[in-house]
Short mmCIF file of C-alpha atoms in Angstrom, two decimals:
data_model
loop_
_atom_site.label_atom_id
_atom_site.label_comp_id
_atom_site.label_asym_id
_atom_site.label_seq_id
_atom_site.Cartn_x
_atom_site.Cartn_y
_atom_site.Cartn_z
CA MET U 28 107.00 44.80 91.74
CA SER U 29 107.44 41.38 90.25
CA GLY U 30 108.48 40.84 86.67
CA THR U 31 105.05 40.01 85.31
CA ASN U 32 102.93 42.98 86.35
CA CYS U 33 105.05 45.84 85.17
CA PHE U 34 106.48 47.05 81.89
CA VAL U 35 110.17 47.58 81.30
CA LEU U 36 112.02 50.40 79.58
CA ILE U 37 115.53 49.53 78.48
CA VAL U 38 117.71 52.48 77.57
CA ASN U 39 121.11 52.41 75.94
CA GLY U 40 122.41 55.81 75.15
CA ASN U 41 125.28 58.08 74.50
CA LEU U 42 125.84 61.53 75.90
CA SER U 43 127.57 62.56 72.72
CA HIS U 44 128.72 66.16 72.69
CA ALA U 45 127.95 69.81 73.32
CA GLU U 46 127.97 72.79 71.05
CA PHE U 47 128.64 75.96 72.94
CA PRO U 48 129.82 79.41 71.92
CA GLY U 49 132.97 80.52 73.70
CA ALA U 50 133.88 78.06 76.43
CA LYS U 51 137.34 76.70 77.15
CA ASN U 52 136.36 73.24 78.27
CA LEU U 53 133.13 71.59 79.30
CA ALA U 54 132.04 68.74 81.51
CA CYS U 55 128.52 67.48 81.94
CA SER U 56 126.81 65.90 84.90
CA TYR U 57 123.55 64.09 84.36
CA GLN U 58 120.80 62.59 86.44
CA PHE U 59 117.76 60.53 85.56
CA VAL U 60 114.62 61.94 87.17
CA TYR U 61 111.51 59.77 87.33
CA GLY U 62 108.15 59.47 89.04
CA SER U 63 107.28 57.54 92.18
CA ASP U 64 105.83 54.58 90.25
CA TRP U 65 109.16 53.96 88.56
CA GLU U 66 112.20 52.11 89.74
CA VAL U 67 115.59 51.28 88.32
CA VAL U 68 116.19 47.61 87.62
CA ARG U 69 119.51 46.48 88.98
CA VAL U 70 121.00 43.26 87.74
CA THR U 71 123.90 42.18 89.89
CA GLY U 72 127.14 41.87 88.04
CA GLU U 73 125.71 43.25 84.79
CA GLY U 74 126.68 46.65 83.40
CA ALA U 75 126.56 49.89 85.30
CA ASN U 76 123.13 51.28 86.01
CA MET U 77 124.19 54.81 86.60
CA GLU U 78 121.34 57.07 87.55
CA THR U 79 123.74 59.94 88.04
CA GLY U 80 127.13 60.56 86.56
CA LEU U 81 129.75 63.03 85.51
CA THR U 82 131.58 63.06 82.20
CA GLN U 83 135.19 63.91 81.60
CA LEU U 84 136.29 67.49 81.03
CA SER U 85 136.47 67.98 77.29
CA GLU U 86 138.38 70.69 75.49
CA ARG U 87 137.15 72.15 72.27
CA GLY U 88 138.46 70.55 69.11
CA ALA U 89 139.98 72.43 66.19
CA GLY U 90 137.84 74.08 63.54
CA THR U 91 135.16 76.72 63.34
CA ARG U 92 132.13 74.70 64.40
CA ALA U 93 134.02 72.43 66.74
CA ILE U 94 132.29 70.41 69.44
CA TYR U 95 133.11 69.42 72.98
CA LEU U 96 133.05 65.66 72.64
CA TRP U 97 132.20 63.42 75.59
CA ASN U 98 131.02 60.20 73.96
CA PHE U 99 129.79 59.10 77.37
CA PRO U 100 127.82 55.85 77.56
CA LEU U 101 124.43 55.73 79.28
CA GLU U 102 122.99 52.39 80.21
CA ILE U 103 119.94 52.04 82.42
CA THR U 104 116.79 49.96 82.76
CA PHE U 105 113.55 51.11 84.37
CA ARG U 106 110.35 49.36 85.25
CA SER U 107 106.98 50.75 86.15
CA THR U 108 103.26 50.11 86.26
CA ASN U 109 102.26 53.57 85.09
CA PRO U 110 103.72 55.81 82.40
CA TYR U 111 103.10 58.87 84.56
CA GLY U 112 106.47 60.17 85.68
CA TRP U 113 108.24 58.92 82.56
CA PRO U 114 112.01 59.22 83.11
CA LYS U 115 113.77 62.39 82.11
CA LEU U 116 117.45 62.96 81.55
CA CYS U 117 118.54 66.10 83.35
CA VAL U 118 121.91 67.54 82.36
CA ASN U 119 123.97 70.42 83.60
CA VAL U 120 127.07 71.59 81.85
CA CYS U 121 129.98 73.18 83.71
CA GLU U 122 133.19 74.84 82.61
CA GLY U 123 136.54 74.66 84.37
CA ASN U 124 138.60 72.22 86.31
CA ALA U 125 139.39 73.58 89.77
CA LYS U 126 136.75 76.26 89.90
CA THR U 127 133.67 75.23 88.00
CA THR U 128 131.10 77.63 86.65
CA ILE U 129 127.70 76.52 85.45
CA LYS U 130 127.23 77.04 81.73
CA GLY U 131 123.78 75.63 81.22
CA TYR U 132 120.95 73.41 82.38
CA GLY U 133 118.70 71.27 80.24
CA TRP U 134 116.57 68.15 80.15
CA CYS U 135 114.75 65.82 77.79
CA HIS U 136 112.39 62.90 78.17
CA VAL U 137 113.74 59.43 77.56
CA PRO U 138 112.00 58.63 74.24
CA VAL U 139 108.59 56.99 74.60
CA ASN U 140 108.91 55.28 71.22
CA PRO U 141 111.16 52.26 70.88
CA GLY U 142 114.04 52.64 68.46
CA ARG U 143 116.94 54.99 67.90
CA HIS U 144 116.47 58.63 68.71
CA SER U 145 118.85 61.53 68.54
CA ASN U 146 117.84 64.39 70.80
CA THR U 147 119.18 67.91 70.98
CA ILE U 148 118.80 69.48 74.40
CA ARG U 149 118.82 73.28 74.38
CA LEU U 150 120.63 74.68 77.40
CA PHE U 151 119.74 77.70 79.47
CA LYS U 152 121.09 79.29 82.62
CA PRO U 153 119.61 81.74 85.10
CA ARG U 154 120.13 85.43 84.51
CA ASN U 155 121.42 87.86 87.11
CA SER U 156 118.53 89.33 89.01
CA SER U 157 119.92 92.86 89.02
CA ILE U 158 122.55 94.99 87.27
CA ILE U 159 124.66 95.18 90.45
CA GLN U 160 124.72 91.42 90.69
CA GLY U 161 125.71 91.29 87.05
CA ILE U 162 128.70 93.55 87.70
CA LEU U 163 129.64 91.60 90.82
CA SER U 164 129.46 88.28 89.03
CA SER U 165 131.66 89.54 86.20
CA ILE U 166 134.29 90.50 88.83
CA THR U 167 134.09 87.43 91.03
CA GLY U 168 133.38 85.02 88.19
CA LYS U 169 130.45 83.54 90.08
CA THR U 170 127.37 83.13 87.96
CA PRO U 171 123.87 82.49 89.26
CA GLU U 172 122.97 78.83 89.75
CA PHE U 173 119.88 76.85 90.62
CA ILE U 174 119.97 75.49 94.17
CA ASN U 175 118.32 72.29 93.02
CA PRO U 176 119.58 71.35 89.53
CA THR U 177 116.68 69.01 88.90
CA SER U 178 114.09 71.72 89.54
CA ILE U 179 114.21 72.45 85.81
CA CYS U 180 112.50 69.09 85.20
CA GLU U 181 109.47 70.18 87.16
CA GLY U 182 106.49 72.13 85.96
CA GLU U 183 105.93 73.99 89.19
CA GLY U 184 107.87 77.05 90.24
CA ARG U 185 109.14 77.82 86.77
CA GLU U 186 107.30 81.11 86.44
CA VAL U 187 109.73 83.02 88.65
CA THR U 188 112.87 82.05 86.76
CA ARG U 189 114.43 84.36 84.19
CA VAL U 190 116.92 82.57 82.01
CA GLN U 191 119.17 83.03 79.02
CA SER U 192 119.53 80.23 76.50
CA GLU U 193 122.85 79.30 74.98
CA GLY U 194 124.35 76.11 73.60
CA THR U 195 123.07 72.59 72.98
CA VAL U 196 123.83 69.04 74.11
CA ARG U 197 123.34 66.08 71.80
CA VAL U 198 122.14 62.76 73.25
CA VAL U 199 121.50 59.55 71.36
CA PHE U 200 119.06 56.99 72.80
CA ASP U 201 118.43 53.40 71.82
CA VAL U 202 115.19 52.43 73.50
CA MET U 203 113.47 49.08 73.93
CA ILE U 204 110.10 48.67 75.63
CA LYS U 205 108.83 45.37 76.99
CA ASP U 206 105.30 44.30 77.99
CA MET U 207 103.56 47.58 77.28
CA THR U 208 101.01 46.13 74.86
CA LYS U 209 100.29 43.47 77.46
CA PHE U 210 99.27 46.35 79.68
CA GLY U 211 96.62 47.52 77.22
CA PHE U 212 98.65 50.29 75.66
CA GLU U 213 98.16 50.67 71.95
CA PRO U 214 101.18 50.01 69.79
CA VAL U 215 102.99 53.23 69.15
CA ASN U 216 103.20 54.38 65.58
CA THR U 217 106.94 54.56 65.18
CA LYS U 218 106.74 57.15 62.45
CA HIS U 219 107.69 60.51 63.90
CA HIS U 220 105.05 63.09 63.10
CA GLN U 221 106.33 66.55 62.41
CA SER U 222 103.70 69.21 62.94
CA ILE U 223 100.99 67.60 60.86
CA LEU U 224 98.33 69.81 62.36
CA HIS U 225 99.44 73.23 61.27
CA GLU U 226 101.90 72.48 58.53
CA ASP U 227 100.06 74.34 55.82
CA GLU U 228 99.16 77.38 57.86
CA ASP U 229 102.71 77.88 58.98
CA VAL U 230 104.20 79.43 55.92
CA PRO U 231 102.05 82.57 55.57
CA ASP U 232 102.39 83.17 59.30
CA GLU U 233 106.13 83.33 59.16
CA ILE U 234 106.12 85.71 56.24
CA GLU U 235 103.69 88.02 57.93
CA THR U 236 105.53 87.88 61.24
CA SER U 237 108.83 88.75 59.64
CA LYS U 238 107.14 91.65 57.90
CA ARG U 239 105.89 92.91 61.18
CA LEU U 240 109.29 92.67 62.81
CA ASN U 241 110.87 94.69 60.06
CA MET T 8 87.84 53.13 81.39
CA ALA T 9 90.24 54.13 78.68
CA GLU T 10 93.28 56.07 79.62
CA LEU T 11 95.32 58.80 77.98
CA HIS T 12 98.87 59.76 78.86
CA ILE T 13 100.40 62.95 77.55
CA ILE T 14 104.14 63.07 78.09
CA GLY T 15 106.16 65.84 76.57
CA GLU T 16 107.35 69.35 76.72
CA LEU T 17 106.60 72.92 75.74
CA VAL T 18 109.78 73.37 73.73
CA GLY T 19 109.68 77.10 73.21
CA ALA T 20 108.68 79.93 70.92
CA THR T 21 109.99 81.33 67.65
CA ASN T 22 109.21 84.27 65.37
CA PHE T 23 108.18 86.59 68.18
CA GLY T 24 111.39 88.61 67.96
CA GLN T 25 111.20 89.30 71.68
CA ASP T 26 113.47 88.40 74.57
CA ASN T 27 111.12 88.71 77.52
CA LEU T 28 108.61 86.08 76.64
CA PHE T 29 106.78 83.43 78.59
CA GLY T 30 103.82 81.15 78.10
CA VAL T 31 100.87 80.27 80.28
CA TRP T 32 99.23 76.98 79.37
CA ASN T 33 96.33 74.90 80.53
CA ILE T 34 94.41 71.90 79.28
CA GLN T 35 90.76 72.15 78.28
CA LYS T 36 88.81 68.92 78.27
CA GLY T 37 85.27 67.61 78.26
CA SER T 38 83.38 67.18 81.50
CA HIS T 39 83.50 63.37 81.32
CA TRP T 40 87.28 63.26 81.44
CA THR T 41 88.86 62.50 84.80
CA HIS T 42 92.18 63.95 85.72
CA VAL T 43 94.29 61.29 87.48
CA SER T 44 97.70 62.86 87.96
CA GLY T 45 100.07 65.51 86.66
CA LEU T 46 99.88 69.27 86.34
CA GLU T 47 97.11 70.52 84.06
CA LYS T 48 98.31 74.10 83.86
CA GLY T 49 101.49 76.06 84.31
CA GLN T 50 103.58 79.05 83.51
CA THR T 51 106.95 78.78 81.82
CA GLN T 52 110.21 80.50 82.53
CA VAL T 53 111.16 83.83 80.93
CA ASP T 54 113.89 83.23 78.40
CA LYS T 55 116.36 85.47 76.62
CA ARG T 56 117.12 84.10 73.16
CA GLY T 57 120.47 82.59 72.29
CA GLU T 58 122.15 82.30 68.92
CA ASP T 59 119.40 80.23 67.31
CA GLN T 60 116.66 82.81 68.03
CA VAL T 61 114.53 80.37 70.01
CA ASN T 62 112.94 81.31 73.33
CA VAL T 63 113.63 78.08 75.22
CA TRP T 64 110.94 77.11 77.70
CA ALA T 65 111.72 73.41 78.23
CA HIS T 66 108.57 73.12 80.30
CA PRO T 67 107.58 69.53 81.12
CA ILE T 68 104.09 68.16 80.54
CA ASP T 69 103.14 64.81 82.05
CA ILE T 70 99.43 64.20 82.46
CA HIS T 71 97.29 61.12 83.01
CA TYR T 72 93.58 61.18 82.14
CA SER T 73 90.94 58.51 82.22
CA THR T 74 87.71 58.74 80.31
CA SER T 75 84.59 56.84 79.37
CA VAL T 76 83.78 58.96 76.30
CA CYS T 77 85.80 60.26 73.38
CA VAL T 78 83.94 63.57 73.20
CA GLY T 79 85.81 66.53 74.60
CA TRP T 80 89.28 65.33 73.70
CA PRO T 81 91.76 67.54 75.56
CA LYS T 82 93.41 70.56 73.98
CA VAL T 83 96.34 72.68 75.04
CA VAL T 84 95.35 76.33 75.39
CA LEU T 85 98.27 78.72 75.21
CA GLN T 86 98.64 82.31 76.19
CA VAL T 87 101.91 84.05 75.42
CA TRP T 88 102.95 87.18 77.29
CA PHE T 89 105.70 89.36 75.95
CA GLN T 90 107.21 92.79 76.39
CA ASP T 91 108.40 95.05 73.62
CA GLY T 92 111.54 97.19 73.81
CA TYR T 93 109.82 99.81 75.94
CA GLY T 94 108.50 97.32 78.49
CA ARG T 95 104.95 97.33 77.19
CA ASN T 96 102.97 94.12 77.59
CA ASP T 97 101.46 92.21 74.71
CA PHE T 98 99.38 89.05 74.69
CA GLY T 99 98.99 86.26 72.22
CA TYR T 100 96.65 83.29 72.18
CA GLY T 101 96.52 79.89 70.57
CA VAL T 102 95.08 76.42 70.92
CA VAL T 103 96.40 73.07 69.76
CA ASN T 104 94.64 69.71 69.74
CA ILE T 105 96.32 66.81 71.45
CA PRO T 106 96.65 64.09 68.79
CA SER T 107 94.22 61.20 69.25
CA GLN T 108 96.75 58.61 68.18
CA SER T 109 99.63 56.94 69.94
CA GLY T 110 102.98 58.30 68.93
CA THR T 111 105.45 61.14 69.08
CA PHE T 112 104.44 64.49 67.69
CA ASP T 113 106.28 67.73 67.07
CA LEU T 114 103.47 70.23 67.03
CA THR T 115 103.51 73.89 66.20
CA CYS T 116 100.85 76.32 67.27
CA SER T 117 100.61 79.69 65.59
CA ILE T 118 99.79 82.46 68.03
CA TRP T 119 97.43 85.37 67.29
CA LYS T 120 96.68 88.55 69.11
CA PRO T 121 93.41 90.49 69.01
CA LEU T 122 93.24 93.85 67.26
CA GLY T 123 90.78 96.45 68.38
CA SER T 124 89.06 99.27 66.52
CA LEU T 125 91.00 101.87 64.52
CA LYS T 126 91.13 104.10 67.59
CA ASP T 127 92.48 101.21 69.68
CA ARG T 128 95.14 100.48 67.10
CA ILE T 129 96.34 104.10 67.02
CA MET T 130 96.40 104.18 70.82
CA GLU T 131 98.31 100.87 70.78
CA MET T 132 100.88 102.32 68.42
CA ILE T 133 101.45 105.39 70.61
CA ILE T 134 100.94 104.15 74.17
CA GLY T 135 101.71 100.49 73.62
CA GLY T 136 100.22 97.41 75.18
CA SER T 137 97.62 95.45 73.32
CA SER T 138 94.02 94.41 73.50
CA GLN T 139 93.24 91.36 75.59
CA VAL T 140 90.57 88.77 75.26
CA LYS T 141 88.07 89.33 78.04
CA ASP T 142 86.78 85.77 78.08
CA ASP T 143 89.46 83.14 77.50
CA SER T 144 86.92 80.59 76.28
CA ILE T 145 86.95 82.28 72.88
CA VAL T 146 90.42 80.82 72.36
CA TRP T 147 89.32 77.19 72.53
CA ASN T 148 85.66 77.65 71.73
CA GLY T 149 84.59 78.41 68.17
CA GLU T 150 81.53 80.44 69.09
CA ASP T 151 81.62 84.22 68.68
CA ARG T 152 84.96 84.15 66.90
CA HIS T 153 83.58 86.08 63.92
CA LYS T 154 83.52 89.29 65.94
CA LEU T 155 87.29 89.30 66.34
CA THR T 156 90.03 90.81 64.21
CA THR T 157 93.42 89.29 64.86
CA MET T 158 97.01 89.29 63.72
CA THR T 159 99.67 86.56 63.86
CA VAL T 160 102.56 87.22 66.22
CA GLY T 161 104.63 84.04 66.39
CA THR T 162 104.81 80.30 66.84
CA VAL T 163 104.96 78.00 69.85
CA HIS T 164 106.50 74.55 69.55
CA LEU T 165 105.37 71.47 71.48
CA HIS T 166 106.85 68.02 71.59
CA LEU T 167 104.25 65.52 72.81
CA ASN T 168 104.18 61.77 73.25
CA VAL T 169 100.68 60.34 73.36
CA LEU T 170 100.01 56.95 74.93
CA LEU T 171 96.54 55.43 74.70
CA ARG T 172 95.39 52.57 76.87
CA ASN T 173 92.39 50.28 76.44
CA PHE T 174 90.78 52.30 73.64
CA SER T 175 90.74 49.21 71.43
CA LYS T 176 88.89 47.35 74.17
CA PHE T 177 85.97 49.72 73.53
CA ASP T 178 86.38 49.33 69.77
CA VAL T 179 87.68 52.85 69.25
CA ILE T 180 89.96 52.96 66.23
CA THR T 181 92.60 55.62 66.67
CA THR T 182 95.05 54.90 63.90
CA ASN T 183 94.56 54.92 60.18
CA GLN T 184 94.04 51.26 59.34
CA GLN T 185 94.73 51.73 55.65
CA SER T 186 97.92 52.78 54.00
CA HIS T 187 99.49 55.94 55.30
CA ASN T 188 99.54 57.65 51.92
CA ASP T 189 97.51 60.64 53.07
CA ASP T 190 100.43 61.74 55.22
CA ASP T 191 102.05 63.02 52.07
CA LEU T 192 99.23 65.43 51.31
#
């Protein structure tokens, strides 16, 4: 791919912090997952284009709603001819220094709109498949894990997984996009639309649903 | 040919009050739309809620369509399966239009379930389970809806990025050219 016939996605980001109930310390490893039409632009001698990485181990700060702060910089540039396979940031959060246990998996798309975006990734981890395994894992301290951590970024094969959600990771992205209008793509309306389709219908639904639950 | 990219995620579900919950989704589109790449249907994971009472699905959507007509704009058809405390299956349905404008959208889709006759409802209360829609097309097709009685059961959240290519070449206007005041309505 030469520079003229592809568009470029420039991402500066920050893997900021995690909020998690009841963990001693947390580290996060991340990986960018992208389609076959995409490639990472490497400029020799300029910055670190880290497709994968591992943050430091962060202990919880003081206070009631304290966070596990990483403040880890992300810096990567992609180029592609086709938006299909748009890059995703796949994170998995582990606890512990010598013996690590998985605390959660999560992912989010790199924003498609240029500008500053702050994303909250909700984490989940696989549940024990049986009660016996649950007892065993509470004794041995081994929790179930995914064999392939990036399988959570794929749409196939999800239907067999039973998970439990807990905790969030906060990521901030600063995104620039080059040459996309040259490719015939319409300029993206930078205003973020929040549920404009069903906004009005939502309120009575929630009231009725809560009634039903009670 | 104009092209449409849908990049996003099925974020999850709220208001169901259930732990064993998953969604089955597929895209319904007109016959003149050509599917180029990406999965058009799927089934999400089964999630137990955390502190924030959200069933997290985090199911990726990345689809590429090309089309020569604007009729039959794709929609996401959702079916939610859930179990109550006694392990009885329930079903909910919903449909949400994919926005026909470039941008990022946080969409919510309210989910309904069909109610049967009085006898069915009493049976449902005692035995459990719920009525199902025999023909799924009633979910995304407006015909014959008037025969149904339904009840709302919860909400599904989608986060979609829509990218349009070459629509302006065919003189299709997709964004509001005037001021955006009507957004406040």
